[in-house]
CSV table of C-alpha atoms in Angstrom, one decimal:
chain,number,residue,atom,x,y,z
F,1,MET,CA,-3.5,-93.1,10.5
F,2,PRO,CA,-1.2,-90.9,12.7
F,3,LEU,CA,1.1,-88.5,10.8
F,4,PRO,CA,4.8,-88.9,11.3
F,5,GLU,CA,6.3,-86.5,13.7
F,6,CYS,CA,8.8,-84.0,12.3
F,7,PRO,CA,12.1,-83.8,14.1
F,8,HIS,CA,12.4,-80.8,16.3
F,9,ARG,CA,14.6,-78.1,14.9
F,10,PRO,CA,15.3,-74.6,16.3
F,11,ARG,CA,13.5,-71.9,14.6
F,12,SER,CA,15.4,-69.1,12.9
F,13,GLY,CA,15.0,-65.5,14.0
F,14,ALA,CA,12.6,-64.8,11.1
F,15,GLU,CA,10.4,-67.7,12.3
F,16,ARG,CA,10.5,-66.9,16.0
F,17,PRO,CA,7.3,-65.3,17.3
F,18,ALA,CA,7.5,-61.6,17.9
F,19,VAL,CA,7.7,-60.6,21.4
F,20,PHE,CA,5.5,-57.5,22.0
F,21,SER,CA,6.1,-55.1,24.8
F,22,SER,CA,3.2,-54.3,27.1
F,23,TYR,CA,3.8,-50.6,26.5
F,24,PRO,CA,3.3,-49.5,22.9
F,25,SER,CA,6.0,-47.4,21.4
F,26,PRO,CA,5.2,-43.7,21.0
F,27,PRO,CA,4.3,-42.5,17.5
F,28,PRO,CA,7.0,-40.6,15.6
F,29,PRO,CA,6.7,-36.8,16.1
F,30,PRO,CA,5.1,-35.0,13.1
F,31,PRO,CA,7.5,-33.2,10.9
F,32,ALA,CA,8.0,-29.5,11.9
F,33,TYR,CA,6.1,-27.1,9.7
F,34,VAL,CA,8.3,-24.9,7.7
F,35,PRO,CA,6.5,-21.9,6.2
F,36,PRO,CA,7.2,-21.1,2.6
F,37,PRO,CA,9.8,-18.4,2.2
F,38,ARG,CA,8.4,-15.0,1.7
F,39,PRO,CA,9.8,-12.6,-0.9
F,40,PRO,CA,11.9,-9.9,0.7
F,41,ARG,CA,10.1,-6.6,1.4
F,42,HIS,CA,11.8,-4.0,-0.7
F,43,HIS,CA,11.6,-0.5,0.7
F,44,LEU,CA,14.0,1.2,-1.6
F,45,PRO,CA,13.6,2.4,-4.3
F,46,ALA,CA,9.8,2.9,-3.9
F,47,ALA,CA,7.4,1.4,-6.4
F,48,PRO,CA,5.4,3.8,-8.5
F,49,PRO,CA,1.7,4.3,-7.6
F,50,ARG,CA,-1.1,2.8,-9.7
F,51,HIS,CA,-1.9,4.7,-12.9
F,52,ALA,CA,1.3,6.7,-12.5
F,53,LEU,CA,1.8,6.8,-16.3
F,54,ALA,CA,-1.7,7.9,-17.1
F,55,LEU,CA,-1.7,10.6,-14.4
F,56,GLY,CA,1.7,11.9,-15.4
F,57,ILE,CA,0.8,12.2,-19.0
F,58,GLY,CA,-2.5,13.9,-18.1
F,59,LEU,CA,-0.6,16.5,-16.0
F,60,LEU,CA,1.9,17.1,-18.8
F,61,LEU,CA,-0.9,17.6,-21.3
F,62,LEU,CA,-2.7,20.0,-19.0
F,63,SER,CA,0.4,22.1,-18.6
F,64,LEU,CA,0.9,22.2,-22.4
F,65,LEU,CA,-2.7,23.1,-22.9
F,66,PHE,CA,-2.4,26.2,-20.7
F,67,ALA,CA,0.9,27.1,-22.4
F,68,LEU,CA,-0.9,27.0,-25.7
F,69,LEU,CA,-3.7,29.1,-24.3
F,70,LEU,CA,-1.2,31.7,-23.2
F,71,ARG,CA,0.3,31.7,-26.6
F,72,LEU,CA,-3.1,32.4,-28.3
F,73,ASP,CA,-4.4,34.8,-25.7
F,74,ARG,CA,-2.3,37.2,-23.6
F,75,ARG,CA,-5.1,37.5,-21.1
F,76,PRO,CA,-6.5,34.1,-20.5
F,77,PHE,CA,-9.4,33.4,-18.1
F,78,PHE,CA,-7.1,32.9,-15.1
F,79,GLN,CA,-5.3,36.2,-15.5
F,80,GLY,CA,-7.7,37.9,-13.2
F,81,VAL,CA,-6.7,35.5,-10.4
F,82,ASP,CA,-3.0,36.2,-11.1
F,83,ASP,CA,-3.7,40.0,-11.0
F,84,ARG,CA,-5.5,39.8,-7.7
F,85,TRP,CA,-2.8,37.7,-6.1
F,86,ALA,CA,-0.1,40.0,-7.4
F,87,ALA,CA,-1.9,43.0,-5.9
F,88,ALA,CA,-2.2,41.1,-2.6
F,89,VAL,CA,1.5,40.6,-2.3
F,90,ASP,CA,2.4,44.1,-3.8
F,91,HIS,CA,2.4,45.6,-0.3
F,92,SER,CA,5.6,43.8,0.5
F,93,ALA,CA,7.9,46.7,-0.1
F,94,ALA,CA,10.8,45.3,2.1
F,95,ASP,CA,14.2,45.2,0.5
F,96,ALA,CA,15.1,41.7,-0.9
F,97,SER,CA,18.2,41.6,1.2
F,98,GLY,CA,16.4,42.2,4.5
F,99,GLU,CA,14.0,40.0,6.6
F,100,PRO,CA,12.1,38.1,5.5
F,101,GLY,CA,13.6,38.9,2.1
F,102,GLY,CA,16.8,37.1,2.9
F,103,PHE,CA,15.0,33.8,3.2
F,104,LEU,CA,13.3,34.5,-0.2
F,105,VAL,CA,16.7,35.2,-1.8
F,106,VAL,CA,17.9,31.8,-0.4
F,107,LEU,CA,15.0,30.1,-2.1
F,108,ASP,CA,15.7,32.0,-5.3
F,109,ARG,CA,19.3,30.7,-5.3
F,110,LEU,CA,18.2,27.2,-4.5
F,111,GLY,CA,15.7,27.3,-7.4
F,112,GLY,CA,18.4,28.7,-9.8
F,113,PRO,CA,21.6,27.1,-11.0
F,114,LEU,CA,22.7,26.4,-7.4
F,115,GLY,CA,19.7,24.1,-7.1
F,116,MET,CA,21.3,21.8,-9.7
F,117,VAL,CA,24.1,21.0,-7.2
F,118,LEU,CA,21.8,19.1,-4.9
F,119,PRO,CA,20.6,16.5,-7.4
F,120,LEU,CA,24.1,16.1,-8.7
F,121,VAL,CA,25.4,15.4,-5.2
F,122,LEU,CA,22.7,12.9,-4.6
F,123,LEU,CA,23.5,11.3,-8.0
F,124,GLY,CA,27.2,10.9,-7.0
F,125,CYS,CA,26.3,9.4,-3.6
F,126,LEU,CA,24.0,6.9,-5.2
F,127,CYS,CA,26.6,5.8,-7.7
F,128,VAL,CA,29.2,5.4,-5.0
F,129,TYR,CA,27.0,2.8,-3.4
F,130,GLY,CA,26.3,1.1,-6.7
F,131,ARG,CA,22.8,2.4,-7.1
F,132,TRP,CA,23.2,3.6,-10.6
F,133,ARG,CA,19.6,2.8,-11.5
F,134,SER,CA,18.3,5.3,-8.9
F,135,GLY,CA,21.0,7.7,-10.0
F,136,LEU,CA,19.7,7.4,-13.6
F,137,PHE,CA,16.2,8.3,-12.3
F,138,VAL,CA,17.5,11.3,-10.4
F,139,PHE,CA,19.6,12.5,-13.3
F,140,LEU,CA,16.7,12.3,-15.8
F,141,ALA,CA,14.0,13.8,-13.5
F,142,ALA,CA,15.9,16.5,-11.7
F,143,VAL,CA,18.6,17.5,-14.2
F,144,VAL,CA,17.8,16.6,-17.8
F,145,ALA,CA,14.0,17.3,-17.6
F,146,ASN,CA,14.7,20.8,-16.5
F,147,ALA,CA,16.1,21.5,-19.9
F,148,LEU,CA,14.1,19.2,-22.1
F,149,VAL,CA,10.7,19.9,-20.5
F,150,VAL,CA,10.7,23.4,-18.9
F,151,LEU,CA,12.5,25.3,-21.6
F,152,PRO,CA,10.3,24.1,-24.5
F,153,VAL,CA,7.1,24.9,-22.6
F,154,LYS,CA,8.5,28.4,-21.8
F,155,ALA,CA,9.2,28.9,-25.5
F,156,LEU,CA,5.6,27.8,-26.3
F,157,ALA,CA,3.9,30.0,-23.8
F,158,ASP,CA,6.2,33.0,-24.2
F,159,ARG,CA,4.6,34.8,-21.2
F,160,PRO,CA,5.9,38.1,-20.0
F,161,ARG,CA,7.1,38.4,-16.4
F,162,PRO,CA,5.2,40.5,-13.8
F,163,PRO,CA,6.3,44.1,-13.8
F,164,HIS,CA,9.3,45.1,-11.6
F,165,PRO,CA,10.7,41.8,-10.4
F,166,TRP,CA,13.0,42.0,-7.4
F,167,VAL,CA,15.5,39.4,-8.6
F,168,LEU,CA,17.3,38.7,-11.8
F,169,VAL,CA,15.1,36.8,-14.2
F,170,ASN,CA,15.2,35.6,-17.8
F,171,ASP,CA,12.6,35.6,-20.5
F,172,GLY,CA,9.5,33.4,-20.1
F,173,SER,CA,7.4,33.4,-17.0
F,174,TYR,CA,5.4,30.2,-17.6
F,175,PRO,CA,6.1,27.7,-16.1
F,176,SER,CA,8.2,28.3,-13.0
F,177,GLY,CA,11.5,26.5,-13.4
F,178,GLN,CA,12.3,27.0,-9.7
F,179,VAL,CA,9.1,25.3,-8.6
F,180,PHE,CA,9.7,22.5,-11.2
F,181,GLY,CA,13.1,21.9,-9.7
F,182,ALA,CA,11.8,21.9,-6.1
F,183,VAL,CA,9.1,19.4,-7.0
F,184,THR,CA,11.3,17.0,-8.8
F,185,LEU,CA,14.0,17.2,-6.1
F,186,VAL,CA,11.4,16.3,-3.4
F,187,ILE,CA,10.0,13.4,-5.4
F,188,VAL,CA,13.3,11.8,-6.4
F,189,VAL,CA,14.6,12.0,-2.8
F,190,ALA,CA,11.4,10.4,-1.5
F,191,VAL,CA,11.7,7.6,-4.1
F,192,VAL,CA,15.3,6.7,-3.7
F,193,VAL,CA,16.3,7.7,-0.2
F,194,PHE,CA,13.6,7.3,2.4
F,195,PRO,CA,11.9,4.1,3.5
F,196,PRO,CA,8.1,4.1,3.8
F,197,ARG,CA,7.8,5.3,7.4
F,198,ALA,CA,10.3,8.1,7.0
F,199,ARG,CA,8.8,9.0,3.7
F,200,ARG,CA,5.6,10.3,5.3
F,201,TRP,CA,7.6,12.9,7.1
F,202,TRP,CA,9.5,13.8,4.0
F,203,TRP,CA,6.3,14.4,2.1
F,204,ALA,CA,5.2,16.9,4.7
F,205,PHE,CA,8.6,18.7,4.7
F,206,GLY,CA,8.7,18.6,0.9
F,207,GLY,CA,5.2,19.9,0.5
F,208,ALA,CA,6.1,22.8,2.8
F,209,TYR,CA,9.3,23.5,0.8
F,210,VAL,CA,7.4,23.5,-2.5
F,211,LEU,CA,4.7,25.9,-1.1
F,212,ALA,CA,7.5,28.2,0.2
F,213,MET,CA,9.1,28.2,-3.2
F,214,MET,CA,5.8,29.0,-4.9
F,215,GLY,CA,5.1,31.8,-2.5
F,216,SER,CA,8.6,33.2,-2.9
F,217,ARG,CA,8.3,33.5,-6.6
F,218,THR,CA,5.2,35.5,-6.4
F,219,TRP,CA,6.4,37.6,-3.4
F,220,LEU,CA,9.5,38.6,-5.4
F,221,HIS,CA,7.3,39.5,-8.4
F,222,ALA,CA,9.3,37.1,-10.5
F,223,GLN,CA,6.3,35.0,-11.7
F,224,TRP,CA,2.6,34.9,-11.7
F,225,LEU,CA,0.7,32.5,-9.4
F,226,SER,CA,-0.4,30.3,-12.3
F,227,ASP,CA,3.2,30.0,-13.4
F,228,THR,CA,4.1,28.4,-10.0
F,229,VAL,CA,1.1,26.1,-10.2
F,230,ALA,CA,2.1,25.0,-13.7
F,231,GLY,CA,5.6,24.4,-12.6
F,232,ALA,CA,4.4,22.1,-9.8
F,233,LEU,CA,2.0,20.2,-12.2
F,234,LEU,CA,4.8,19.8,-14.8
F,235,GLY,CA,7.3,18.6,-12.2
F,236,VAL,CA,4.9,16.0,-10.8
F,237,GLY,CA,3.9,14.8,-14.3
F,238,THR,CA,7.5,14.5,-15.4
F,239,CYS,CA,8.5,12.5,-12.3
F,240,LEU,CA,5.5,10.1,-12.6
F,241,VAL,CA,6.2,9.3,-16.2
F,242,LEU,CA,9.9,8.7,-15.6
F,243,TRP,CA,9.1,6.8,-12.4
F,244,ARG,CA,6.8,4.4,-14.3
F,245,ILE,CA,9.1,4.0,-17.3
F,246,LEU,CA,12.1,3.2,-15.0
F,247,ALA,CA,10.1,1.0,-12.7
F,248,PRO,CA,11.7,-2.3,-13.9
F,249,LEU,CA,15.2,-1.0,-13.3
F,250,LEU,CA,14.2,0.4,-9.9
F,251,GLU,CA,12.6,-3.0,-8.9
F,252,THR,CA,15.8,-4.8,-10.0
F,253,GLU,CA,17.8,-2.5,-7.8
F,254,ALA,CA,15.4,-3.1,-4.8
F,255,GLU,CA,15.9,-6.9,-5.2
F,256,ARG,CA,19.7,-6.5,-5.4
F,257,MET,CA,19.7,-4.3,-2.3
F,258,ALA,CA,17.9,-7.1,-0.5
F,259,SER,CA,20.5,-9.6,-1.6
F,260,ASN,CA,23.5,-7.2,-1.1
F,261,SER,CA,24.6,-7.5,-4.7
F,262,LEU,CA,24.1,-3.9,-5.9
F,263,TRP,CA,27.2,-3.9,-8.2
F,264,LEU,CA,25.8,-6.7,-10.4
């Protein structure tokens, strides 16, 4: 039996057969790759080296050990080296106001009270730019530590000066406060002022400055050779300990320098 025919009616748009183009549409372009944001590279202030705290404490204890040895024995095992070095530079009979004595006198002034002006000027410049955390590190390492570290060690060792010094000196030859100040100034400037590339040149200049200060103290018969070595070790140890203790503050300052919000 034939089925009844349905009346013809127009199809709606949804029922109309789809008309395909002979050319397929191009696929959508893949989304552009966006790399994850990298943390900003903070160059200033510099981060402390690994094991800075342990190394700094070790250098401080070594300096204290030699100070105690000097307290117990006026002629320790290294006194022979000091005597030979003093005899080697004893031929320098030039007047301290001549050449090269004039340069040595300049180093003597820089290592004395005049040397405190340089870290204080640096401290003021850092605070003007809102870098009070770096200023705190400079103040503690280059100013406060000179009184709280060097003077007690001098009192513990109570070592006499070499005979006939050419410059005005106070009591207590061990350790060298001038060398301590030179070392701390070099380190704090390297940490808070110079970026990594320029810091390499500063280390070379600072090392030459410290060696010149050490040589000037013995050339002027103001201190023994071991006193200058102890001043350098004590300065490095003090800066390493303070650098590691203040590392969170310095890292915060580095982040704020990257975001231009130092005053926060």
